[in-house]
Amino acid sequence: MQQGKQRACEELRLEKSPTGIRGFDEITQGGLPRGRTALVTGGPGTGKTMLAMEFLAKGATEFGEPGVFVSFEETPDELIANSASLGFSLPELCESNRLYMDYVRVERSEIEETGEYDLEGLFIRLSHAINTVGAKRLVLDTIETLFSGLSNAAILRAELRRLFRWLKDKGMTTIVTGERGANSLTREGLEEYVSDCVILMDHRVTEQVSTRRLRVVKYRGTEHGTNEYPFLISDRGFMVLPITSMKLDYAAAEERISSGIPRLDAMLGGKGLYRGSLALVSGTAGTGKTSVATAFADAACRRGERCMYFAFEESAQQVIRNMRSIGLDLGRWVEKGLMKIIGQRPTVHGLEHHLMTMQFMIDDFDPAAVVVDPVTNLTQVGAISEVRATLARLVDHLKSRNITVLFTSLTPGAADEEMTNVGISSLADTWLLLQNLETAGERNRAITILKSRGMAHSNQVREFLLTGKGIDLVDVYIGPEGVLTGSARVSREADEKAREAALRLEIDRLEADRRKRRALLEEQIARLRSEFEGEEKELESRIRLEKLKMETMFQKKKEMGISRKAET
Amino acid sequence: MAKKNDSGSKTEAFEKALAGDQAKRYVLRLYVTGSTPRSARAIRNLRKICEEHLQGRYELEVIDIYQQPELAQDADIVVTPTLVKRLPLPLRKFIGDLSDMEQVLKGMDITVKS
């Protein structure tokens, strides 16, 4: 019962006409309202014409719906040239009868108004154009210019109302463009006539960097995002960056993958990172962020997966050369087509432009791992709140595609390392902190895991060594004076060894002493014993002698008695 | 309604233009939409102007853009009815049913005989 009701509702729902514009159909849940008129408005140079043109071109090429473009401002030649830079050929579409272009010019200086009139001429032209190609889509760009050409606004308004109704009756999916007025969406209040769908476009420049944005102001009968969505116009057409996964409903993988550093994997609960998670590697300059990032990228390629590496500080060649010095050969992965290194300075474009280009590049390459090194370079082109929101969008997009991401983040030297990354660290599932510990006149690298969601990770500080053979982690020396690294660790270890050796020696010495004393004692005992044995013998012989004496004495006494034959 | 618009007539028109105001040759096209009252009114008004002021020196073609919609695009017609004055130069468009005769005459640069 409930289901039946739901189905009925869905059938009643507004039918949509997909625009084919990347991202746009997602934010409008399917495109523009089919058979109705949508108003696209914005200031000059915000890309209204391009959006409209792309709508027609995609309709003609991808959805089999021919279109009519009625231009009130740009001549067909200008339109052809402008569209060529977006990657589609209007003459080709026109020749194959999939597009019809008409240029309507109303020049006030040539016109005298001499009485009652109507716009039937325009209607006839439209209807002729629609019939010629069998159009399903129509663009009027910008119909408001009629107001500057014709003085009788009352007639115009009535006629426009009639025109929009006529288009609706004809079932044309129409885009009407309008120029944004001071206090209204359009100068001539076109929004009064077009009530189904209104899209507002904007082009802002903040800190010398421009960003294009669009917003669905109104979309009758459709749940739509009300946010401003950044978009870009590139050689591959018009693209909108949707917030696809703000719902955080992507699946969480159980699979673990190596970070590329075996000891680090051991620290990460013994198994490494979760697939589809975001690892943040932060640290000050020269702490080895890029090395960790490259090891991660290398590991992905080793598994036979594709990896995309965005290098914002170095060129691709430079990354390859530098990483060879720590024994990582990225060149072979690039040759195999498993790795793509994109070296670019982010300040070239606005933040959103940049992130969108990245997102589309990623979508095209379809990697399993993505490295952005360093992500903080993006913050140079936007306010931190903006960067956070846009990065969140990119990250969610990547996570939803189960791509494992590694961001490196440069912390300014003086700042507190754990604080400055607050902007992006909350996005991260695993946060590795690289530090330069300065002790005893030298700097040594150390690595700690600040957090790692969903695993029992080590809380230990490890010294981080970059060697010709790769990255190694060693235990740091922890003693009464704190954590020691580098040569301090080495010398401390040496000290330790010396002390141990000394102790061993002492033990040996005492042992020897003990043995010697015992030997001495034994010797004494032996000597005494032998002395005593001598004495004993002497005493024994004296005893024997005395006994003999005594026997002799008794014998004599007896003999005397016998001789006397006395009283016995 | 044959139109004579070869180079000969242009030269002729140019020479006549040099000769003076009265000699100007007018090439006019009226674009209408079928036989609506407004179209009929425009045709009636234009005929009257031509007969009264341009006797013998005008060519008039009335085009029904319902019948020939492609001509509307060629002449860039948006509003109907529209009268296009192709000659004498400059090209001018008169929109509406031409009921404001004074405005039409002024725009056509026709001096009204007193």
XYZ file of C-alpha atoms in Angstrom:
682
model
C 0.000 0.000 0.000
C 2.692 2.383 1.075
C 4.803 1.309 -1.879
C 1.977 1.821 -4.320
C 1.469 5.331 -3.048
C 5.141 6.057 -3.404
C 5.165 4.821 -6.977
C 2.229 7.009 -7.856
C 4.072 9.979 -6.413
C 7.110 9.199 -8.464
C 5.055 9.040 -11.616
C 3.591 12.427 -10.846
C 6.985 13.873 -10.304
C 8.343 16.435 -12.674
C 9.936 14.911 -15.720
C 13.513 16.029 -16.231
C 15.514 16.750 -19.290
C 19.143 15.841 -18.607
C 21.603 18.541 -19.525
C 24.532 16.164 -19.800
C 26.608 18.735 -17.936
C 28.870 17.059 -15.420
C 27.588 17.709 -11.952
C 24.627 19.838 -12.974
C 22.223 16.943 -13.350
C 23.224 15.743 -9.907
C 22.422 18.976 -8.110
C 19.112 19.309 -9.947
C 18.348 15.608 -9.598
C 18.084 14.906 -13.264
C 18.398 18.144 -15.184
C 16.001 20.882 -16.215
C 12.239 20.529 -16.084
C 11.170 18.858 -19.308
C 8.856 20.870 -21.498
C 9.200 23.957 -19.350
C 11.216 27.109 -19.221
C 14.191 27.617 -16.967
C 15.735 30.988 -16.306
C 19.494 31.263 -16.143
C 20.547 34.623 -14.833
C 23.751 36.283 -13.732
C 26.059 39.202 -14.309
C 28.006 39.713 -17.506
C 30.612 37.056 -18.204
C 29.264 34.494 -15.772
C 28.903 31.802 -18.403
C 25.167 31.868 -19.058
C 25.546 31.482 -22.787
C 28.013 28.643 -22.342
C 25.682 26.764 -20.013
C 22.842 27.194 -22.488
C 24.958 26.180 -25.448
C 26.270 23.101 -23.691
C 22.690 22.144 -22.851
C 21.834 22.182 -26.553
C 25.025 20.530 -27.742
C 24.728 17.690 -25.227
C 21.057 17.331 -26.029
C 21.868 16.971 -29.711
C 24.825 14.633 -29.314
C 23.968 12.562 -26.253
C 20.218 12.529 -25.866
C 19.028 12.716 -29.462
C 17.155 15.957 -28.843
C 17.822 18.613 -31.476
C 17.855 22.192 -30.347
C 17.377 25.773 -31.421
C 19.626 28.569 -30.275
C 18.183 32.031 -30.656
C 20.793 34.636 -29.980
C 19.886 38.246 -29.352
C 23.414 39.354 -28.619
C 26.127 37.272 -30.200
C 26.282 36.548 -33.914
C 26.440 32.918 -35.055
C 30.097 33.361 -35.980
C 30.949 34.537 -32.474
C 29.005 31.661 -30.981
C 30.777 29.140 -33.200
C 34.167 30.514 -32.187
C 33.289 30.575 -28.478
C 31.897 27.082 -28.518
C 34.875 25.680 -30.385
C 36.979 26.583 -27.359
C 34.661 24.427 -25.265
C 35.250 21.449 -27.465
C 32.206 21.194 -29.689
C 31.661 22.087 -33.279
C 28.465 23.999 -33.908
C 28.744 23.996 -37.740
C 28.826 20.212 -37.648
C 25.708 20.084 -35.482
C 23.980 22.569 -37.771
C 24.859 20.643 -40.931
C 23.558 17.410 -39.498
C 20.306 19.207 -38.645
C 20.700 18.732 -34.927
C 21.049 22.406 -34.167
C 19.467 25.511 -35.595
C 20.907 28.902 -34.895
C 19.083 32.145 -35.395
C 20.406 35.583 -34.709
C 17.836 38.203 -33.798
C 19.001 41.750 -33.923
C 16.877 44.633 -32.786
C 18.586 47.930 -33.425
C 16.674 50.806 -31.953
C 18.287 53.412 -34.173
C 16.865 51.700 -37.239
C 13.362 51.393 -35.888
C 10.419 53.742 -35.924
C 7.376 52.782 -33.951
C 4.262 53.717 -35.837
C 1.421 51.948 -34.118
C 0.255 48.714 -32.604
C 2.457 45.666 -32.993
C 3.137 42.210 -31.628
C 5.997 39.718 -31.571
C 4.367 37.382 -34.046
C 7.474 37.705 -36.216
C 9.553 36.133 -33.477
C 6.978 33.409 -32.929
C 7.056 32.543 -36.599
C 10.815 32.418 -36.659
C 10.890 30.192 -33.601
C 8.274 27.895 -34.957
C 10.090 27.721 -38.301
C 13.358 26.905 -36.531
C 11.730 24.293 -34.291
C 10.065 22.600 -37.244
C 13.212 22.621 -39.353
C 15.217 20.431 -36.973
C 12.390 18.904 -34.945
C 13.710 20.636 -31.858
C 12.982 19.545 -28.323
C 15.218 22.127 -26.671
C 15.389 25.852 -27.092
C 17.562 28.664 -25.853
C 16.695 32.357 -25.874
C 19.867 34.326 -25.159
C 19.195 37.085 -23.950
C 15.602 37.915 -24.707
C 15.790 40.970 -22.466
C 17.625 42.888 -25.158
C 14.215 43.303 -26.784
C 13.436 45.801 -24.047
C 16.245 48.040 -25.180
C 15.189 47.767 -28.819
C 11.483 48.307 -28.387
C 9.970 51.060 -26.290
C 6.538 49.655 -25.578
C 7.238 47.588 -22.491
C 3.564 46.840 -21.945
C 3.282 45.095 -25.306
C 6.569 43.298 -24.718
C 5.538 41.958 -21.353
C 2.251 40.689 -22.661
C 3.977 39.125 -25.618
C 6.672 37.463 -23.488
C 4.017 35.974 -21.273
C 2.341 34.650 -24.388
C 5.695 33.367 -25.683
C 6.505 31.356 -22.576
C 3.041 29.864 -22.547
C 3.388 29.014 -26.214
C 6.729 27.306 -25.593
C 5.222 25.293 -22.775
C 2.359 24.212 -25.032
C 4.888 23.144 -27.628
C 6.636 21.063 -24.952
C 9.953 22.777 -25.492
C 12.539 22.472 -22.736
C 13.753 26.039 -22.762
C 16.532 28.052 -21.233
C 15.993 31.782 -21.078
C 19.000 33.775 -20.058
C 18.765 37.067 -18.260
C 21.134 39.714 -17.049
C 21.163 40.238 -13.332
C 19.647 43.547 -12.213
C 20.590 45.716 -9.273
C 17.825 44.547 -6.958
C 16.261 41.745 -8.887
C 17.274 38.502 -10.498
C 16.893 39.980 -13.948
C 16.746 43.542 -15.186
C 13.313 43.234 -16.680
C 11.874 40.888 -14.108
C 11.796 37.815 -16.328
C 11.511 35.709 -13.188
C 7.859 36.754 -13.121
C 7.178 34.722 -16.229
C 9.487 31.821 -15.569
C 8.457 30.189 -12.374
C 9.602 26.602 -12.683
C 13.335 26.810 -12.403
C 15.707 29.677 -11.768
C 19.468 29.307 -11.785
C 21.703 32.122 -10.646
C 25.279 32.321 -11.830
C 28.038 34.288 -10.275
C 31.628 35.141 -10.972
C 33.580 36.490 -8.037
C 37.122 37.600 -7.659
C 38.675 37.261 -4.243
C 42.354 37.963 -3.768
C 42.934 38.184 -7.492
C 41.576 34.728 -8.068
C 38.246 34.273 -9.733
C 35.729 31.609 -8.973
C 32.563 30.805 -10.821
C 29.588 29.606 -8.863
C 26.010 28.737 -9.522
C 22.995 28.285 -7.357
C 19.576 26.827 -7.943
C 17.393 29.611 -6.582
C 14.166 27.891 -7.319
C 13.108 24.591 -8.731
C 9.452 23.908 -8.436
C 8.607 20.344 -7.487
C 12.169 19.272 -6.909
C 14.271 18.851 -3.875
C 17.434 20.640 -4.871
C 20.633 21.743 -3.214
C 20.436 25.386 -2.232
C 24.155 25.863 -1.904
C 26.389 27.658 -4.271
C 28.186 25.169 -6.427
C 31.455 26.034 -8.020
C 31.708 25.360 -11.718
C 34.247 25.746 -14.420
C 34.316 26.292 -18.108
C 37.178 24.431 -19.681
C 38.153 22.988 -23.025
C 36.068 19.978 -22.111
C 32.975 22.008 -21.574
C 30.942 23.187 -18.679
C 31.348 21.360 -15.388
C 29.733 21.766 -11.996
C 31.243 20.362 -8.848
C 28.407 18.771 -6.936
C 28.478 17.892 -3.301
C 27.853 14.286 -4.083
C 28.467 12.653 -0.801
C 27.856 15.150 1.959
C 25.671 12.400 3.366
C 28.740 10.419 4.409
C 27.142 7.205 3.273
C 30.041 5.614 1.478
C 30.971 2.066 2.341
C 33.946 1.553 4.635
C 36.430 -0.984 3.374
C 37.926 -3.520 5.741
C 40.899 -4.047 3.491
C 44.256 -2.772 4.699
C 47.024 -1.624 2.426
C 50.666 -0.901 3.004
C 51.835 2.644 3.525
C 54.997 1.698 1.684
C 57.067 1.753 4.869
C 57.029 -1.637 6.626
C 57.866 -0.255 10.061
C 55.080 2.299 9.685
C 52.628 -0.435 8.798
C 53.729 -2.165 11.969
C 52.957 0.994 13.919
C 49.546 1.195 12.267
C 48.173 -1.802 14.059
C 50.532 -4.051 12.129
C 48.531 -3.901 8.894
C 48.867 -0.426 7.397
C 46.170 1.974 6.213
C 42.542 1.237 5.445
C 41.724 1.250 1.754
C 39.649 4.296 0.906
C 40.834 6.285 3.891
C 42.572 9.625 4.026
C 46.038 9.886 5.483
C 47.435 13.261 6.378
C 51.176 13.682 6.674
C 52.018 16.988 8.254
C 55.243 18.596 9.235
C 57.454 21.612 8.800
C 59.746 22.104 5.850
C 62.228 19.321 5.215
C 60.701 16.737 7.510
C 60.352 14.194 4.722
C 56.690 14.567 3.802
C 57.265 14.042 0.113
C 59.337 10.938 0.840
C 56.509 9.387 2.848
C 54.077 10.358 0.104
C 56.222 8.826 -2.599
C 56.716 5.626 -0.658
C 52.946 5.379 -0.437
C 52.560 6.012 -4.165
C 55.291 3.523 -4.963
C 53.612 0.874 -2.839
C 50.342 1.372 -4.720
C 52.082 0.878 -8.059
C 53.894 -2.150 -6.705
C 50.504 -3.706 -6.012
C 49.695 -3.039 -9.660
C 47.242 -0.228 -8.865
C 47.087 3.148 -10.526
C 48.204 6.168 -8.588
C 47.766 9.851 -9.300
C 50.298 12.222 -7.808
C 49.608 15.958 -7.651
C 52.852 17.794 -7.054
C 52.269 21.446 -6.268
C 55.870 22.299 -5.523
C 57.856 20.360 -8.050
C 57.641 19.287 -11.645
C 57.066 15.614 -12.435
C 60.682 15.187 -13.546
C 61.953 16.775 -10.378
C 59.889 14.459 -8.203
C 61.209 11.436 -10.076
C 64.810 12.629 -9.833
C 64.632 13.499 -6.155
C 62.988 10.269 -5.174
C 65.634 8.249 -6.968
C 68.022 9.513 -4.293
C 66.133 7.549 -1.663
C 65.955 4.488 -3.832
C 62.436 4.912 -5.224
C 62.165 4.652 -8.984
C 58.883 6.282 -9.955
C 59.915 6.654 -13.573
C 59.172 3.033 -14.329
C 55.616 3.358 -13.024
C 55.056 6.440 -15.114
C 56.305 4.563 -18.176
C 54.011 1.657 -17.402
C 51.104 4.046 -17.158
C 50.420 3.132 -13.546
C 51.401 6.508 -12.205
C 50.503 9.979 -13.344
C 52.409 12.876 -11.828
C 50.839 16.269 -12.323
C 53.095 19.160 -11.500
C 51.230 22.453 -11.283
C 51.162 25.564 -9.166
C 47.717 25.940 -7.638
C 47.802 29.702 -7.695
C 47.273 29.559 -11.444
C 43.548 29.039 -10.940
C 41.010 29.578 -8.240
C 40.641 26.925 -5.611
C 37.431 25.474 -6.904
C 38.631 25.498 -10.449
C 41.629 23.609 -9.277
C 39.797 21.056 -7.235
C 37.341 20.453 -9.997
C 40.049 19.940 -12.550
C 41.660 17.527 -10.108
C 38.421 15.700 -9.566
C 37.760 15.306 -13.250
C 41.329 14.204 -13.901
C 40.963 11.630 -11.156
C 37.665 10.440 -12.569
C 39.279 9.982 -15.952
C 42.421 8.203 -14.747
C 40.509 6.117 -12.210
C 43.355 5.544 -9.742
C 43.288 3.473 -6.554
C 45.500 5.957 -4.743
C 45.838 9.722 -4.882
C 48.592 11.872 -3.433
C 48.335 15.633 -3.015
C 51.653 17.166 -2.114
C 51.250 19.509 -0.343
C 47.574 20.163 0.132
C 48.385 23.348 2.045
C 49.358 25.008 -1.217
C 45.682 25.053 -2.017
C 45.022 27.151 1.045
C 47.015 29.935 -0.518
C 44.232 30.477 -2.974
C 41.299 30.654 -0.627
C 40.067 31.371 2.833
C 40.519 28.481 5.226
C 36.791 27.839 5.669
C 36.352 27.705 1.936
C 39.321 25.433 1.495
C 38.000 23.117 4.140
C 34.581 22.881 2.532
C 35.963 22.301 -0.914
C 38.534 19.807 0.255
C 35.847 17.971 2.157
C 33.942 17.695 -1.071
C 36.922 16.334 -2.919
C 37.753 13.909 -0.144
C 34.205 12.638 0.093
C 34.126 12.190 -3.621
C 37.339 10.179 -3.516
C 36.263 8.151 -0.527
C 33.005 7.273 -2.188
C 35.085 5.833 -5.007
C 37.164 3.855 -2.506
C 40.322 5.720 -3.417
C 42.994 5.863 -0.746
C 44.223 9.416 -0.385
C 47.376 10.843 1.098
C 47.688 14.565 1.707
C 50.857 16.162 2.849
C 50.515 19.360 4.781
C 53.197 21.936 5.312
C 53.199 23.492 8.752
C 54.838 26.900 9.027
C 57.997 26.681 11.079
C 57.017 28.705 14.099
C 53.462 27.492 14.507
C 52.310 24.746 16.748
C 52.276 21.752 14.531
C 49.264 20.111 16.006
C 47.150 23.253 15.849
C 47.709 24.608 12.368
C 46.268 21.629 10.622
C 42.949 21.752 12.398
C 41.393 22.894 9.139
C 42.030 19.653 7.359
C 43.049 17.236 10.047
C 39.476 16.486 11.045
C 38.964 15.090 7.578
C 41.873 12.731 7.974
C 41.501 9.153 9.136
C 45.167 8.763 9.844
C 47.388 11.653 10.817
C 51.128 11.231 10.760
C 53.175 13.983 12.287
C 56.709 14.444 11.034
C 58.978 16.505 13.207
C 62.428 17.888 13.072
C 63.944 17.385 16.483
C 66.820 19.713 17.102
C 69.258 18.441 19.682
C 72.975 18.703 20.170
C 73.491 20.910 17.132
C 71.659 18.836 14.586
C 68.217 18.162 13.197
C 66.768 14.741 12.999
C 63.486 13.519 11.649
C 60.941 11.833 13.817
C 57.548 10.367 13.045
C 54.534 9.907 15.298
C 51.000 8.752 14.660
C 48.731 11.440 16.076
C 45.600 9.547 15.238
C 44.425 6.650 13.193
C 40.754 5.912 13.179
C 39.660 2.361 13.650
C 42.932 0.721 14.610
C 45.159 0.178 17.584
C 48.158 2.210 16.611
C 51.507 2.735 18.207
C 52.007 5.727 20.449
C 55.761 5.688 19.999
C 57.985 8.269 18.448
C 60.202 6.729 15.811
C 63.234 8.209 14.212
C 62.783 8.484 10.529
C 65.805 7.798 8.340
C 66.130 8.568 4.657
C 68.771 6.356 3.171
C 69.895 5.484 -0.330
C 67.953 2.284 0.049
C 64.740 3.885 1.126
C 62.957 4.933 4.249
C 63.630 3.288 7.559
C 62.209 3.830 10.978
C 64.328 3.157 14.046
C 63.524 3.284 17.713
C 64.570 6.462 19.365
C 66.678 6.471 22.544
C 64.544 7.189 25.528
C 66.509 7.948 28.646
C 66.380 10.215 31.667
C 67.216 13.198 29.474
C 64.250 12.580 27.133
C 64.023 11.387 23.552
C 67.277 11.347 21.689
C 67.752 11.035 17.977
C 70.489 11.188 15.390
C 74.056 11.372 16.498
C 72.941 12.186 20.006
C 71.179 8.850 19.891
C 74.235 7.254 18.364
C 76.619 8.781 20.937
C 74.223 7.983 23.691
C 74.139 4.458 22.474
C 77.938 4.433 22.400
C 78.087 5.773 25.951
C 75.758 3.082 26.963
C 77.932 0.501 25.350
C 81.075 1.845 27.031
C 79.410 1.847 30.374
C 78.255 -1.660 29.821
C 81.729 -2.713 28.777
C 83.207 -1.118 31.882
C 80.775 -2.929 34.057
C 81.497 -6.155 32.334
C 85.190 -5.565 32.899
C 84.611 -4.829 36.542
C 82.609 -7.982 36.927
C 85.302 -9.933 35.220
C 87.882 -8.350 37.489
C 85.945 -9.135 40.634
C 85.383 -12.634 39.449
C 89.067 -13.066 38.857
C 89.748 -11.659 42.280
C 87.320 -14.052 43.783
C 88.944 -16.918 41.999
C 92.383 -15.769 43.071
C 91.364 -15.431 46.686
C 89.811 -18.804 46.679
C 92.930 -20.224 45.113
C 94.960 -18.505 47.798
C 92.763 -19.877 50.471
C 92.906 -23.345 49.040
C 96.645 -23.046 48.884
C 96.808 -21.978 52.518
C 94.563 -24.742 53.544
C 96.725 -27.194 51.652
C 99.846 -25.805 53.244
C 98.376 -25.907 56.731
C 97.128 -29.346 56.087
C 100.533 -30.524 54.997
C 102.140 -28.783 57.989
C 99.632 -30.382 60.253
C 100.187 -33.714 58.592
C 103.929 -33.398 59.429
C 103.149 -32.496 63.016
C 100.609 -35.220 63.238
C 103.115 -37.780 62.137
C 105.622 -36.567 64.666
C 103.039 -36.619 67.414
C 101.904 -40.055 66.397
C 105.471 -41.378 66.606
C 105.909 -39.707 70.029
C 102.672 -41.256 71.160
C 103.885 -44.604 69.950
C 107.166 -44.081 71.771
C 105.496 -43.110 75.022
C 103.174 -46.106 74.780
C 106.168 -48.270 74.305
C 107.820 -46.689 77.331
C 104.713 -47.343 79.360
C 104.576 -51.009 78.295
C 108.134 -51.483 79.115
C 107.531 -49.979 82.537
C 104.689 -52.430 83.242
C 106.760 -55.321 82.037
C 109.608 -54.445 84.396
C 107.200 -54.157 87.344
C 105.784 -57.617 86.645
C 109.158 -59.186 86.386
C 110.167 -57.634 89.693
C 107.076 -59.059 91.398
C 107.731 -62.518 90.184
C 111.222 -62.401 91.414
C 110.250 -61.441 94.868
C 107.480 -64.094 95.137
C 105.963 -61.972 97.658
C 102.426 -61.391 98.790
C 100.664 -62.146 95.408
C 4.551 42.141 -57.446
C 7.741 42.005 -59.395
C 10.678 43.652 -57.877
C 13.153 45.514 -59.996
C 16.275 45.611 -58.008
C 19.120 45.125 -60.442
C 22.163 47.340 -60.496
C 20.555 49.490 -63.206
C 17.706 50.550 -61.006
C 20.103 51.222 -58.148
C 22.144 53.573 -60.261
C 18.951 55.116 -61.454
C 17.796 55.549 -57.900
C 21.094 57.064 -56.936
C 20.937 59.531 -59.794
C 17.432 60.406 -58.930
C 18.418 60.901 -55.334
C 20.983 63.377 -56.569
C 18.386 65.086 -58.642
C 16.373 65.978 -55.598
C 13.966 64.975 -52.922
C 10.982 64.549 -55.184
C 12.817 62.149 -57.427
C 13.698 59.616 -54.726
C 12.726 56.042 -55.569
C 11.351 53.961 -52.757
C 11.814 50.182 -52.412
C 9.543 48.963 -49.651
C 8.729 45.613 -48.119
C 5.929 45.036 -45.717
C 6.020 41.911 -43.561
C 2.657 40.867 -42.219
C 1.122 37.864 -40.562
C -1.720 36.599 -42.661
C -4.930 38.544 -42.724
C -5.185 39.654 -39.134
C -6.906 42.999 -38.623
C -3.568 44.527 -37.715
C -1.979 43.264 -40.918
C -4.878 44.542 -42.991
C -4.648 47.900 -41.270
C -0.949 48.146 -41.999
C -1.425 47.293 -45.661
C -4.235 49.839 -45.949
C -2.185 52.557 -44.282
C 0.886 51.894 -46.388
C -1.067 51.864 -49.660
C -2.542 55.215 -48.715
C 0.879 56.733 -48.015
C 2.337 55.420 -51.244
C -0.528 56.629 -53.385
C -0.611 60.018 -51.789
C 3.083 60.763 -51.579
C 5.062 58.342 -53.682
C 2.962 58.086 -56.770
C 4.957 56.371 -59.503
C 8.223 56.080 -57.663
C 7.862 53.111 -55.337
C 8.078 49.368 -55.379
C 6.082 47.608 -52.727
C 6.181 43.954 -51.817
C 3.913 42.576 -49.130
C 5.195 39.367 -47.578
C 3.124 37.041 -45.452
C 5.629 35.413 -43.156
C 3.149 32.720 -42.258
C 3.619 31.571 -45.848
C 7.335 32.253 -46.091
C 8.784 32.043 -42.580
C 12.360 31.829 -43.851
C 12.040 35.381 -45.178
C 11.399 36.605 -41.660
C 14.804 35.402 -40.641
C 16.472 36.824 -43.746
C 15.101 40.282 -43.070
C 15.487 39.886 -39.296
C 11.838 40.431 -38.493
C 10.869 40.153 -34.848
C 7.860 42.387 -34.645
C 4.881 42.361 -36.949
C 3.814 44.195 -38.915
C 7.180 45.585 -40.021
C 7.799 47.837 -42.966
C 11.346 47.795 -44.275
C 12.507 50.710 -46.334
C 15.340 49.215 -48.351
C 15.836 52.291 -50.539
C 16.621 55.091 -50.356
C 19.372 54.434 -47.841
C 19.693 54.310 -44.893
C 17.708 51.164 -44.258
C 14.903 51.759 -41.841
C 12.294 49.654 -40.154
C 8.830 50.843 -39.233
C 7.073 48.650 -36.790
C 3.403 48.689 -35.984
C 0.313 49.134 -38.068
C 1.585 52.421 -39.562
C -1.369 54.314 -38.166
C 0.928 57.081 -36.979
C 1.253 58.479 -40.517
C 3.166 61.555 -39.486
C 5.838 59.388 -37.878
C 6.018 57.220 -41.003
C 6.374 60.180 -43.342
C 9.017 61.726 -41.131
C 10.925 58.480 -40.957
C 10.663 58.017 -44.720
C 11.958 61.533 -45.208
C 8.912 62.558 -47.244
C 8.029 66.209 -47.277
C 4.331 66.665 -47.238
C 3.019 69.021 -49.876
C 1.003 71.695 -48.254
